[in-house]
Structures are given as structure tokens and as C-alpha cells.
Amino acid sequence: MSLFFIVALPFFGALLPGLMNAAGRSATAGVTFTVTLAAFIGLLTNLPAILAGDVVMARVDWMPALGLNFTLMLDSLGFFFALLILGIGLLIIAYARQYLSSKDHMGEFFTYLLLFQGAMVGIVLSDNILLLLIFWELTSLSSFLLIGYWKHLPEGRQGARMALTVTGMGGLAMIGGMLILGQIVGSYDLSVILQNRELIQADPLYVPALILILLGCFTKSAQFPFHFWLPHAMAAPTPVSAYLHSATMVKAGIFLMARMWPVLSGTPEWFVIVTSAGLITMVLGAVIALFKHDLKALLAFSTVSHLGLITMLLGTGTAFGAMAAVFHILNHATFKAALFMSAGIIDHEAHTRDIRRLGGLRTLMPITFMIVSLAALSMAGIPLLNGFLSKEMMLEEANHTVLFNSPWLVPVLATFGSLFSAAYCFRLIGHVFFGPVRDDYPAKPHDPGAGLWLPPALLIIPVVVIGVAPFVAEPFVKLVTASVLGSAAEMPSAHLKIWHGLVPALYMSIIAVVGGLVMLAIFTPALRIWENTPRPEAKVIFETIVEAAAKLAQALILPLHNGAFSRYAAVGTITIVVAGYYAWTTGTIGAPTHALQPADPVLISGWGMLVAATIGMVFLHRNRFLSLILIGIVGLMVSIGFVFLSAPDLAMTQFTVEVVTIILMLLALNFLPNRTPIESSVLRRVRDVGVAAAGGLASFALAYHYMLRDPVASSISEFHLANSYKGGGGTNVVNVILVDFRGFDTFGEIIVLSIAALLIYALTETLLGGPVGAKLLNRRPDQPRAGDMHPMMMVVLTRGMMPVVMMVGFYIFLSGHNEPGGGFIAGLIVSIGMVMQYMASGFSWASARLKYPYHGVIGAGVLVAGFTGIGSWFVDKPFLTSDFTYVRIPPFEKFELATAALFDVGVFLSVVGAVMLSLESFSRLARRADAPQVLHPMDIDPSREDLKEGV
Amino acid sequence: MEQILSVLIGILVASAVYLMLARNLLRFLFGLILLSNAANLTIFVAGRLTPGAPPLVPDGMDAPVGVVANALPQALVLTAIVIGFGLFAFALILAFRAYQSLGTLNTDEMRVAEPKEN
């Protein structure tokens, strides 16, 4: 099966459990099992190629410019891990079906599980390291969901958070490391990177890249000093612990170290960091595990310890170490998953995982006893079980490892770790299963149904088979080792066998096992010493650090971000000015290239009005009516300025928008307080003046200086000017830019405008439906109303004007491509004509004559513009490519037909719709209970009694 | 001409910022109008000043003759004016709603989401 399917199956399959949830628990588990089985079989179809030593590749270019390609690679290492992930996944699914109670939402659980499974398979099959990073982050996220699956448990939530924080931070570091690696090699494909050992190790950035990548691996695989999150993640349901924390997720870091082994290993930095981190983790984990009373905590720390062992083996950088590591990954996955599942069984049946409350289960749970004993003895390193073989190889390797110039440091510590490892395994068997049968178990323990014990029992088969006949596993282990080694080292000649003769490793093994038994015998006094020894509590430290970080963030943010808008405005202004000032003082500025142009007296007088109106706003803003007039003056003067400065299109737009804005304000200000009270103290106003002056001064300086100089880089304006007619078919360059060169931007802009209008409509609609609507309906206006609501003169004039306005709008629209005008301006003009009808004849009269709702007009506009753009796809051109031609229909002159004109129709329609919908929404607010609803063509004063008869 | 235009921009920005620093929403809206005018002008003059030469192609020609005004900032500002209207109308309805629902225009007194801590 194609690699794409193997990776994609769990992801697509993740949709199914949620859907199947209603069909029952078995159906949900069944569909999950089927999906995993399909992926598993798909993986096995690639087995012949793997056995032949081939590497299966699959590739789709995604963003080749960024080096991001969807490239998958399956070699024996990836196959090995994928086999563990999917194979143990199958057992876990069967186990979880029985384990989860009817109160647990099974669809949710299996959805998360499949997401996680897909992400894990993605990691081990990725060829592109950027893709690998994406899957890496996905495992962090999905494991967060799985660990916190029991949302009602605070430990679950805290454990999930801690796991996400630690592994997430490691993931961020790894992104940095991978990017450096990609930069060094010039490719993000693993298959290329793995060929460039010398190049990478000679690069000065090798050490930073190594440290960053190792941070990612160590956090994921719970290596010292990041080991503390794993035991807390044990608050998860047992199937999750068995899956994530024995066989898969925590192995992701190991996998990556093995994957990168050919290029990263072999240097002193790699050796010291990886070996010592692994060694410390191994010893520390084993010691802590012995003194844990919670079964899962004991197993968690033993996992930490064994991961340390594998890390140390990879750290030594020898081919033999790599082979031992691969072998131990396999062995550990089998016995540890079985142990976790058995711990779940004990918890499930005895309702406790506390070793102190257990004991004597040997006769009560014989099947579980068998499974746990074999798995634990294997973990302790007892011959004829698989754990013994890889532990021997580890001790052998430790014997040859010289760390910090000391030939005895590693062997002694490795023996010490093995001793404690044997001790906790013996304790696990002895304190749980041996001893007298008790009468105070929380529940009566007995062996569970086959659904629960069969999955761990199946895992015991390889434990024993490999233990008795190691040569069965040898070809596979060597195959995987070959792909770990790559071209960096020769395959070791050693064989997997039980008897190596009287070598030092054997003595070390014997010391460990005997020492472990002694340790168990003196467990009670040892525990007392351990409990009286002060030691740092990782969770407390972690939480202190997190809290300190949160406090620091608050201390930084709260003064700036205290919820008062005026403070944001002040801080924002000051920051911009300071940044600009810094740029001004540190940058260089050339001499002016333009002379000042003389100012026209007319311009100066207009300027004077504008300045006066602006300053007037500052002093007179408390009077809303005066403010309105001043705003009108500002807008009009700006539009005259545009006329003067060769921007006729802008002048027309500014003018029409100004009219619409004033109408809008007239409508809204009616409902807002008449006068603005003085709320600010003198001091505050002085501060405001200071901030405002700084902002004004900075804008002045910016505008003044750039107006006197040419642009630093050549402008694309020249291109627009030169191609407007030849390329766009229009002589009005501004319009051609809008509907042609920058048509896509314009398309976005009309959508934004439309959304704003629809939001305004929605906000007024919900407002009118609520209590505010009732208040508005019965409000008493604060100003006297005109007796003549719809003056005759105005009614007659506006109705007569309507066709004229429409024609002007039409003309402006048509001529827009060649003369000043276009869809925006025409839309605004037509809107004004229509608003005039509302103003003169009343809301009811005007809306009764409205054939099309404005929402429809907006939608039609956006659709017309959009379809015009899509139309170019049919001639294999990109979105919104324009075309034009000239036609001549006698007796008219030759005229132009352009697709851009059709696009402009869309612009026109959405502008009309958006402006009218906003204005209409505001005017709906003005309805009052006592306001007459006039629907007939003409009225003078509807409140006059004598007229009411004739209605 | 350049100096008076840049002074104008400075005055517009200063007035706009002063008005927007207030706690009163209506005053803020007035400031917003002035600020959008100031921003439009700033972008517009980034195309430098070319009086009396609009960017039009004369009849029978392929491209404008001589120095004409920079068309690109004009196109940018044109849409900015229209979007500015949409923004203003939206801000206005929000202010209106806030006033009608909360009975105040003072932003410091609008504390539905973040009640004052005592």
C-alpha cells in the first residue's frame, strides 16, 4: 500500500469513532480497530521491500519554494517503529474497549487515539524534516488530549498541561535545530541530510543545532532533567499510559536520535551530552521507581529509567551500542506495554493501584500473576527472557565506555542502575502477588475476562520467544540497525545470544540481580531513609517556574493593557513616535531632491479653512451640531485639495463619501447625548496635549521630508502609467489600477465593505429586537420635531432629481475606465440619490418602493465580481485576468468591451448595497411609536386632522 | 506647497490623537474621522505633489505624456476612503449600541466584561 495511505488512514479514520459513538461501544472500538488493522496490513505489504533492503519512497511537492514537500520514506527503522505503533495500537484498542467504563465517551477517546496514531506514524515515515516537525507537534497536541481525557480529574488536567508545556517547548527548540540543519545541508529531505555527515559536523552551527534537536528529543523521551512530566502524565487512563508512555510517544525522541544518529553522533559533544543524560536518567529513574507505591508511578519511573538506558546506548556512538539500543527498544516495548496493561487490570479489579494495599494476589489473579511475573523478570534481566539479552549488551557496552576520562564511571553507574531496576521488578512481583491474602482490598480481586488479559498475554509471547531463541530476532534487529547506522559505521559482528562466556557483563548482571534481592530484603529500612531524605519535588519547581513566568507576563502587560482604551491609544502613539525617532536618528537621510513648490493663494485660503475647522473640532467638539458642520468642512476642503493636486477620482469619492457620512451622523447623533461633559482633569488634558503634539510633529516631519525626496527604490507606478492603456484598455490610470492591476485587492475591499454593512444590519436588528428596541420606540426626542416632516418642495425636487442622479451615476460608471469615475464613485452617487428619497418622503414610503433587498444587492455585487474573476480560469488564466476588445455597432462610435467593466459592475453593486444597508439600518432606529407610517405618494403634515380623512 | 501640506497633516494627526485620547466615545469617533483624513492625505502625498496633471492617457496616445501625478497612491487612497466609511459606520453603530445598552459613552465606565476590582 502506498505510504500516503498508511499515514492518512488513521487521520481520516479519526472521523469515524465520533460518528459511530451512537452505534454502541463495540462498534466504536470495532471501527477504530479496523482502521488500524488496515494501516497495519498496508504497512506489512511493504515488508518484502524492506527485507530486500530497499527504501520505499512517496513524494508530492507541496511548497517546493520553501523546501516543504510531502515526502515519505519507509526504511527498516521506520518500519520497525511503525510496526510497534500500529501493532501495539491494535492490542491497546482491544484492551481499551474493555477498560473504559460506560461513563467514558468512547468516540472521543478513539478519535484522539487515532489522531495520535496518525501523528506517530507520520513522524516515523517522514522524509522531509519540516513535515516531521508538523507530525511531532501533532503528537504533543493529541497526547495532551489523551492525557487529559478524564477532564473531571484535576491531576489529569495538570498532567496534560505539564506534558504539553515540556514537550511543546522541546518541540519549539527542535524546530530551530532542524531549520539550522536544513540550512547547513541546503535540503530539508532526510535522505539528503543523512548523506552529509562531514558537512554537518564541520559546520560551526553544528553544536547549536545538536543542542536544540536534543532538547526536543530529551523532552519527548523524558530524559533528565525533563523526566518529571512523564509520571504526572500517568493520570491518564491506563490504555493511554500503556500506549503513549511505553511503546510510542516517549520513543519518538529515541527514534529521532536513532534517525539522526549517522549525522549527529560520533562527536565529543554528542557523546558527553547524550551519554551522561541517559546515564543520569537511568540511575535516577530506577532509584525513584523503587520507592513509588503507585503501580503506574513505579512503571512510569521505570520507563524513564529504560529510556535513559537506550539514550545512553545511542550516546556511545558505537555500532554495537546502536544495535543494543534497537534491540532494547523492541524488548522494552513488549514487556513494558504488557506491564502497563496488567497494572490497569489490577486497578480495574482491585480498585486500587497502591502497592501497600495489595499483596497476595498470586492465588486470586493467577493469569495476571503469570503475565506480570514474566514481564517483570524480563525487565529485571533474568536469563531466558528478552530483557536479559539487551541488558547484557548494555552492560557490555558500558564496560567499554570511558566518560570524563574515567573507565569505571559508566560501568559502575550502569550496574547500580541495573541493581535498582532488578529491585523494583522484584518488589513489583513480591509486594503485589506474594504475601498473605488480605481481607481489606477495596474490591474483591479476580482475573478479568479474556478481553483484558489477552492483549498483554500476546505481548508475553515475544518476551519468551526472543528470550529463549534470540537468533529469531537477530536478522530483524540487524536490518533495523543497518538503517540506524546508515553509511556512518560498519555493522557489528556480534550476535544475539544468551551465553557469551564468563565476560564482565555477566558478573555485573549477577551483582545487579543479587543486589536487587538484597535491596528487596532491606526495603523497609531503605524506604525510611528515602522518605527522610530531602529532595527537590519536580512538580513544585515546575509550578513555581510557570507561576513566576505568568506573574512576570502580568507585570509587563497589565500596566500597558489595563482595559482603558485611552491608555492603549496613548501607548500606541508614543511607541510609534519613539520608534520613528529612533529610525530618524540612527538612519541616514539624503539631501532633498525636490525644490519646494510655490503655493497658490487659493490653495492657501482653502488650507486656512481646513486648519481652522480642524482646530475648531478640538475646541468645539462638545457641541455635536457644530462638530458635524466642522467635519463637513474638513471633508470638503480635503476633496477640493484632491482636485487641485490632480486626483479627480479621489475628489469625487471623498465628496460623495462625505455626504453619506454626514447623513449617517445626522441619523445617529440624534440618539446620542446632546453635549459631551468635561471628564478629564487639567493634568490629564496636559498629558493628552503632549501625546497629541508628539504624534502631530512626527507625522509632519515624516510627510515633509519624504515629499522633498525621491523614492529610494523605483516605484511600480511607472509600470501602471505605461501599461494602463496598452494592457488594461483604459485611459484613466487610477480606475485601471483598481479594476485591473489591483483587481484582487479591490475584490477584497468590496467584501470587507459588504461585511461591515451586514454587521451593522445585524447589530441594529438584534438591538431593535431587545429591550433597547422598546426604549427607542417609545422615546421622547430631545429636540422639537418639525411640523412639516416631508416638505413639499423637497419631495418634488428629489423625485424629479432621481432620474437625473441615476443618469449621472450611469454616465460616471461607463466613462470610468477612461475618464474620472468608475464603480466606486457611481455607486456612491446612486446611493446619495436614493438616500435623498428616504429623507424627503420618509422611510416607509421609500422602503415600500424598494424592489430588491440590499443584502441581495450586496451579494449580487460580490458574486458578479467573483464570477468575473473565475471566468478567466476557463481560458487557463489566473483569477481576475482581464481582457478587452473594441467593437463597433453602427451608428455608434467604436467602443470598448472589457471584462474589467463587468468587475466594476460588481464593485458598483456592492457599494450601493453596502452604503444603503448601513444607512437604512441607522434610519430604522429612528422609528417611533407615534411616528406616522406614510405610504402614499404625497403628504404635507400627516398629523393634521383634515388630511387624515383623505388617506 | 509641501510645507503647508505637511503642517496640515501634522495638525490633523495632533487633533485626531487628542480627540481619541478621551474616554468619551463620541469624541473618539470625531477623532477617527480626522485621523482617517490624515492617513489618506499622508498616503496620497507619498506619491509626491504634481498639481494640474491628472493621470489620464490623452486621446490617441498609448501612455500619458510628460509628468503626470502618481496614480498608485490615488488608487490606494480611493479604496481607503470607501473602507474608511465602512469602518466609521461600524464604529458608530458600536458606540450607539454601547450607549443604548449601557447608558454611558464613557469607556472607563463600560465594564460588563471586566468588572472593577475592589
JSON list of N, CA and C in Angstrom, two decimals, chain A residues 295 299 335 338-346 361 365-380 385 424-430 432-433 447 453 456-457 460 463:
[
{"chain": "A", "resi": 295, "resn": "LEU", "atom": "N", "xyz": [1.37, 1.74, 41.45]},
{"chain": "A", "resi": 295, "resn": "LEU", "atom": "CA", "xyz": [1.88, 0.84, 40.41]},
{"chain": "A", "resi": 295, "resn": "LEU", "atom": "C", "xyz": [2.27, 1.59, 39.15]},
{"chain": "A", "resi": 299, "resn": "LEU", "atom": "N", "xyz": [5.92, 2.09, 37.33]},
{"chain": "A", "resi": 299, "resn": "LEU", "atom": "CA", "xyz": [6.18, 1.76, 35.93]},
{"chain": "A", "resi": 299, "resn": "LEU", "atom": "C", "xyz": [6.64, 3.00, 35.16]},
{"chain": "A", "resi": 335, "resn": "PHE", "atom": "N", "xyz": [7.67, -5.88, 26.93]},
{"chain": "A", "resi": 335, "resn": "PHE", "atom": "CA", "xyz": [7.37, -6.16, 28.34]},
{"chain": "A", "resi": 335, "resn": "PHE", "atom": "C", "xyz": [6.73, -4.96, 29.03]},
{"chain": "A", "resi": 338, "resn": "ALA", "atom": "N", "xyz": [2.98, -4.70, 28.23]},
{"chain": "A", "resi": 338, "resn": "ALA", "atom": "CA", "xyz": [2.28, -5.76, 28.98]},
{"chain": "A", "resi": 338, "resn": "ALA", "atom": "C", "xyz": [2.14, -5.38, 30.44]},
{"chain": "A", "resi": 339, "resn": "LEU", "atom": "N", "xyz": [3.19, -4.81, 31.03]},
{"chain": "A", "resi": 339, "resn": "LEU", "atom": "CA", "xyz": [3.13, -4.43, 32.44]},
{"chain": "A", "resi": 339, "resn": "LEU", "atom": "C", "xyz": [2.10, -3.33, 32.68]},
{"chain": "A", "resi": 340, "resn": "PHE", "atom": "N", "xyz": [2.10, -2.32, 31.80]},
{"chain": "A", "resi": 340, "resn": "PHE", "atom": "CA", "xyz": [1.13, -1.24, 31.97]},
{"chain": "A", "resi": 340, "resn": "PHE", "atom": "C", "xyz": [-0.29, -1.79, 31.91]},
{"chain": "A", "resi": 341, "resn": "MET", "atom": "N", "xyz": [-0.54, -2.64, 30.92]},
{"chain": "A", "resi": 341, "resn": "MET", "atom": "CA", "xyz": [-1.88, -3.18, 30.80]},
{"chain": "A", "resi": 341, "resn": "MET", "atom": "C", "xyz": [-2.24, -4.01, 32.02]},
{"chain": "A", "resi": 342, "resn": "SER", "atom": "N", "xyz": [-1.26, -4.74, 32.57]},
{"chain": "A", "resi": 342, "resn": "SER", "atom": "CA", "xyz": [-1.54, -5.53, 33.75]},
{"chain": "A", "resi": 342, "resn": "SER", "atom": "C", "xyz": [-1.81, -4.63, 34.95]},
{"chain": "A", "resi": 343, "resn": "ALA", "atom": "N", "xyz": [-1.07, -3.53, 35.06]},
{"chain": "A", "resi": 343, "resn": "ALA", "atom": "CA", "xyz": [-1.34, -2.59, 36.15]},
{"chain": "A", "resi": 343, "resn": "ALA", "atom": "C", "xyz": [-2.77, -2.09, 36.03]},
{"chain": "A", "resi": 344, "resn": "GLY", "atom": "N", "xyz": [-3.21, -1.83, 34.79]},
{"chain": "A", "resi": 344, "resn": "GLY", "atom": "CA", "xyz": [-4.59, -1.41, 34.57]},
{"chain": "A", "resi": 344, "resn": "GLY", "atom": "C", "xyz": [-5.57, -2.49, 35.01]},
{"chain": "A", "resi": 345, "resn": "ILE", "atom": "N", "xyz": [-5.22, -3.75, 34.76]},
{"chain": "A", "resi": 345, "resn": "ILE", "atom": "CA", "xyz": [-6.10, -4.85, 35.16]},
{"chain": "A", "resi": 345, "resn": "ILE", "atom": "C", "xyz": [-6.24, -4.88, 36.68]},
{"chain": "A", "resi": 346, "resn": "ILE", "atom": "N", "xyz": [-5.10, -4.76, 37.37]},
{"chain": "A", "resi": 346, "resn": "ILE", "atom": "CA", "xyz": [-5.15, -4.79, 38.84]},
{"chain": "A", "resi": 346, "resn": "ILE", "atom": "C", "xyz": [-6.00, -3.65, 39.37]},
{"chain": "A", "resi": 361, "resn": "LEU", "atom": "N", "xyz": [-2.01, -11.49, 45.72]},
{"chain": "A", "resi": 361, "resn": "LEU", "atom": "CA", "xyz": [-2.90, -11.66, 44.57]},
{"chain": "A", "resi": 361, "resn": "LEU", "atom": "C", "xyz": [-2.57, -12.91, 43.75]},
{"chain": "A", "resi": 365, "resn": "MET", "atom": "N", "xyz": [-5.48, -13.89, 41.33]},
{"chain": "A", "resi": 365, "resn": "MET", "atom": "CA", "xyz": [-5.40, -13.50, 39.92]},
{"chain": "A", "resi": 365, "resn": "MET", "atom": "C", "xyz": [-4.25, -14.26, 39.26]},
{"chain": "A", "resi": 366, "resn": "PRO", "atom": "N", "xyz": [-4.39, -15.55, 39.07]},
{"chain": "A", "resi": 366, "resn": "PRO", "atom": "CA", "xyz": [-3.25, -16.34, 38.56]},
{"chain": "A", "resi": 366, "resn": "PRO", "atom": "C", "xyz": [-2.81, -15.92, 37.16]},
{"chain": "A", "resi": 367, "resn": "ILE", "atom": "N", "xyz": [-3.73, -15.60, 36.28]},
{"chain": "A", "resi": 367, "resn": "ILE", "atom": "CA", "xyz": [-3.33, -15.25, 34.92]},
{"chain": "A", "resi": 367, "resn": "ILE", "atom": "C", "xyz": [-2.52, -13.96, 34.93]},
{"chain": "A", "resi": 368, "resn": "THR", "atom": "N", "xyz": [-3.05, -12.96, 35.63]},
{"chain": "A", "resi": 368, "resn": "THR", "atom": "CA", "xyz": [-2.35, -11.69, 35.73]},
{"chain": "A", "resi": 368, "resn": "THR", "atom": "C", "xyz": [-0.98, -11.90, 36.38]},
{"chain": "A", "resi": 369, "resn": "PHE", "atom": "N", "xyz": [-0.94, -12.75, 37.37]},
{"chain": "A", "resi": 369, "resn": "PHE", "atom": "CA", "xyz": [0.31, -13.04, 38.05]},
{"chain": "A", "resi": 369, "resn": "PHE", "atom": "C", "xyz": [1.35, -13.58, 37.07]},
{"chain": "A", "resi": 370, "resn": "MET", "atom": "N", "xyz": [0.93, -14.51, 36.22]},
{"chain": "A", "resi": 370, "resn": "MET", "atom": "CA", "xyz": [1.84, -15.07, 35.22]},
{"chain": "A", "resi": 370, "resn": "MET", "atom": "C", "xyz": [2.38, -13.98, 34.30]},
{"chain": "A", "resi": 371, "resn": "ILE", "atom": "N", "xyz": [1.47, -13.18, 33.79]},
{"chain": "A", "resi": 371, "resn": "ILE", "atom": "CA", "xyz": [1.87, -12.14, 32.82]},
{"chain": "A", "resi": 371, "resn": "ILE", "atom": "C", "xyz": [2.85, -11.17, 33.47]},
{"chain": "A", "resi": 372, "resn": "VAL", "atom": "N", "xyz": [2.48, -10.66, 34.66]},
{"chain": "A", "resi": 372, "resn": "VAL", "atom": "CA", "xyz": [3.33, -9.66, 35.33]},
{"chain": "A", "resi": 372, "resn": "VAL", "atom": "C", "xyz": [4.68, -10.28, 35.67]},
{"chain": "A", "resi": 373, "resn": "SER", "atom": "N", "xyz": [4.68, -11.51, 36.16]},
{"chain": "A", "resi": 373, "resn": "SER", "atom": "CA", "xyz": [5.94, -12.12, 36.56]},
{"chain": "A", "resi": 373, "resn": "SER", "atom": "C", "xyz": [6.90, -12.21, 35.38]},
{"chain": "A", "resi": 374, "resn": "LEU", "atom": "N", "xyz": [6.40, -12.74, 34.27]},
{"chain": "A", "resi": 374, "resn": "LEU", "atom": "CA", "xyz": [7.30, -12.91, 33.11]},
{"chain": "A", "resi": 374, "resn": "LEU", "atom": "C", "xyz": [7.81, -11.55, 32.63]},
{"chain": "A", "resi": 375, "resn": "ALA", "atom": "N", "xyz": [6.89, -10.60, 32.53]},
{"chain": "A", "resi": 375, "resn": "ALA", "atom": "CA", "xyz": [7.30, -9.28, 32.03]},
{"chain": "A", "resi": 375, "resn": "ALA", "atom": "C", "xyz": [8.28, -8.63, 32.99]},
{"chain": "A", "resi": 376, "resn": "ALA", "atom": "N", "xyz": [7.99, -8.69, 34.30]},
{"chain": "A", "resi": 376, "resn": "ALA", "atom": "CA", "xyz": [8.84, -8.01, 35.27]},
{"chain": "A", "resi": 376, "resn": "ALA", "atom": "C", "xyz": [10.20, -8.70, 35.36]},
{"chain": "A", "resi": 377, "resn": "LEU", "atom": "N", "xyz": [10.23, -10.04, 35.31]},
{"chain": "A", "resi": 377, "resn": "LEU", "atom": "CA", "xyz": [11.52, -10.73, 35.36]},
{"chain": "A", "resi": 377, "resn": "LEU", "atom": "C", "xyz": [12.35, -10.39, 34.13]},
{"chain": "A", "resi": 378, "resn": "SER", "atom": "N", "xyz": [11.67, -10.25, 33.01]},
{"chain": "A", "resi": 378, "resn": "SER", "atom": "CA", "xyz": [12.39, -9.84, 31.80]},
{"chain": "A", "resi": 378, "resn": "SER", "atom": "C", "xyz": [13.00, -8.45, 32.01]},
{"chain": "A", "resi": 379, "resn": "MET", "atom": "N", "xyz": [12.20, -7.56, 32.61]},
{"chain": "A", "resi": 379, "resn": "MET", "atom": "CA", "xyz": [12.69, -6.21, 32.85]},
{"chain": "A", "resi": 379, "resn": "MET", "atom": "C", "xyz": [13.85, -6.24, 33.84]},
{"chain": "A", "resi": 380, "resn": "ALA", "atom": "N", "xyz": [13.81, -7.18, 34.80]},
{"chain": "A", "resi": 380, "resn": "ALA", "atom": "CA", "xyz": [14.88, -7.26, 35.79]},
{"chain": "A", "resi": 380, "resn": "ALA", "atom": "C", "xyz": [16.16, -7.83, 35.19]},
{"chain": "A", "resi": 385, "resn": "LEU", "atom": "N", "xyz": [14.67, -14.65, 29.22]},
{"chain": "A", "resi": 385, "resn": "LEU", "atom": "CA", "xyz": [13.65, -13.66, 28.85]},
{"chain": "A", "resi": 385, "resn": "LEU", "atom": "C", "xyz": [14.37, -12.55, 28.09]},
{"chain": "A", "resi": 424, "resn": "TYR", "atom": "N", "xyz": [13.21, -3.01, 41.83]},
{"chain": "A", "resi": 424, "resn": "TYR", "atom": "CA", "xyz": [11.79, -2.63, 41.72]},
{"chain": "A", "resi": 424, "resn": "TYR", "atom": "C", "xyz": [10.99, -3.70, 41.00]},
{"chain": "A", "resi": 425, "resn": "CYS", "atom": "N", "xyz": [11.63, -4.45, 40.12]},
{"chain": "A", "resi": 425, "resn": "CYS", "atom": "CA", "xyz": [10.90, -5.54, 39.48]},
{"chain": "A", "resi": 425, "resn": "CYS", "atom": "C", "xyz": [10.53, -6.61, 40.50]},
{"chain": "A", "resi": 426, "resn": "PHE", "atom": "N", "xyz": [11.50, -6.94, 41.39]},
{"chain": "A", "resi": 426, "resn": "PHE", "atom": "CA", "xyz": [11.20, -7.93, 42.42]},
{"chain": "A", "resi": 426, "resn": "PHE", "atom": "C", "xyz": [10.13, -7.42, 43.36]},
{"chain": "A", "resi": 427, "resn": "ARG", "atom": "N", "xyz": [10.20, -6.12, 43.66]},
{"chain": "A", "resi": 427, "resn": "ARG", "atom": "CA", "xyz": [9.21, -5.55, 44.57]},
{"chain": "A", "resi": 427, "resn": "ARG", "atom": "C", "xyz": [7.82, -5.64, 43.93]},
{"chain": "A", "resi": 428, "resn": "LEU", "atom": "N", "xyz": [7.79, -5.35, 42.63]},
{"chain": "A", "resi": 428, "resn": "LEU", "atom": "CA", "xyz": [6.52, -5.39, 41.91]},
{"chain": "A", "resi": 428, "resn": "LEU", "atom": "C", "xyz": [5.88, -6.77, 42.04]},
{"chain": "A", "resi": 429, "resn": "ILE", "atom": "N", "xyz": [6.70, -7.82, 41.86]},
{"chain": "A", "resi": 429, "resn": "ILE", "atom": "CA", "xyz": [6.14, -9.18, 41.96]},
{"chain": "A", "resi": 429, "resn": "ILE", "atom": "C", "xyz": [5.85, -9.52, 43.42]},
{"chain": "A", "resi": 430, "resn": "GLY", "atom": "N", "xyz": [6.86, -9.25, 44.28]},
{"chain": "A", "resi": 430, "resn": "GLY", "atom": "CA", "xyz": [6.78, -9.68, 45.67]},
{"chain": "A", "resi": 430, "resn": "GLY", "atom": "C", "xyz": [5.68, -8.99, 46.44]},
{"chain": "A", "resi": 432, "resn": "VAL", "atom": "N", "xyz": [3.07, -7.30, 45.38]},
{"chain": "A", "resi": 432, "resn": "VAL", "atom": "CA", "xyz": [1.71, -7.30, 44.84]},
{"chain": "A", "resi": 432, "resn": "VAL", "atom": "C", "xyz": [1.12, -8.70, 44.88]},
{"chain": "A", "resi": 433, "resn": "PHE", "atom": "N", "xyz": [1.93, -9.69, 44.53]},
{"chain": "A", "resi": 433, "resn": "PHE", "atom": "CA", "xyz": [1.35, -11.02, 44.33]},
{"chain": "A", "resi": 433, "resn": "PHE", "atom": "C", "xyz": [1.65, -11.99, 45.46]},
{"chain": "A", "resi": 447, "resn": "ASP", "atom": "N", "xyz": [-9.35, -12.59, 38.25]},
{"chain": "A", "resi": 447, "resn": "ASP", "atom": "CA", "xyz": [-8.86, -12.37, 36.89]},
{"chain": "A", "resi": 447, "resn": "ASP", "atom": "C", "xyz": [-9.98, -11.82, 36.01]},
{"chain": "A", "resi": 453, "resn": "TRP", "atom": "N", "xyz": [-7.11, -9.57, 29.53]},
{"chain": "A", "resi": 453, "resn": "TRP", "atom": "CA", "xyz": [-5.79, -10.20, 29.72]},
{"chain": "A", "resi": 453, "resn": "TRP", "atom": "C", "xyz": [-5.14, -10.67, 28.43]},
{"chain": "A", "resi": 456, "resn": "PRO", "atom": "N", "xyz": [-2.19, -8.17, 26.85]},
{"chain": "A", "resi": 456, "resn": "PRO", "atom": "CA", "xyz": [-0.84, -8.30, 27.44]},
{"chain": "A", "resi": 456, "resn": "PRO", "atom": "C", "xyz": [-0.27, -9.70, 27.28]},
{"chain": "A", "resi": 457, "resn": "ALA", "atom": "N", "xyz": [-1.12, -10.72, 27.31]},
{"chain": "A", "resi": 457, "resn": "ALA", "atom": "CA", "xyz": [-0.60, -12.08, 27.17]},
{"chain": "A", "resi": 457, "resn": "ALA", "atom": "C", "xyz": [0.06, -12.27, 25.81]},
{"chain": "A", "resi": 460, "resn": "ILE", "atom": "N", "xyz": [3.53, -11.20, 25.81]},
{"chain": "A", "resi": 460, "resn": "ILE", "atom": "CA", "xyz": [4.47, -12.04, 26.54]},
{"chain": "A", "resi": 460, "resn": "ILE", "atom": "C", "xyz": [5.12, -13.05, 25.58]},
{"chain": "A", "resi": 463, "resn": "VAL", "atom": "N", "xyz": [8.32, -11.87, 24.40]},
{"chain": "A", "resi": 463, "resn": "VAL", "atom": "CA", "xyz": [9.23, -11.78, 25.55]},
{"chain": "A", "resi": 463, "resn": "VAL", "atom": "C", "xyz": [9.93, -13.12, 25.77]}
]
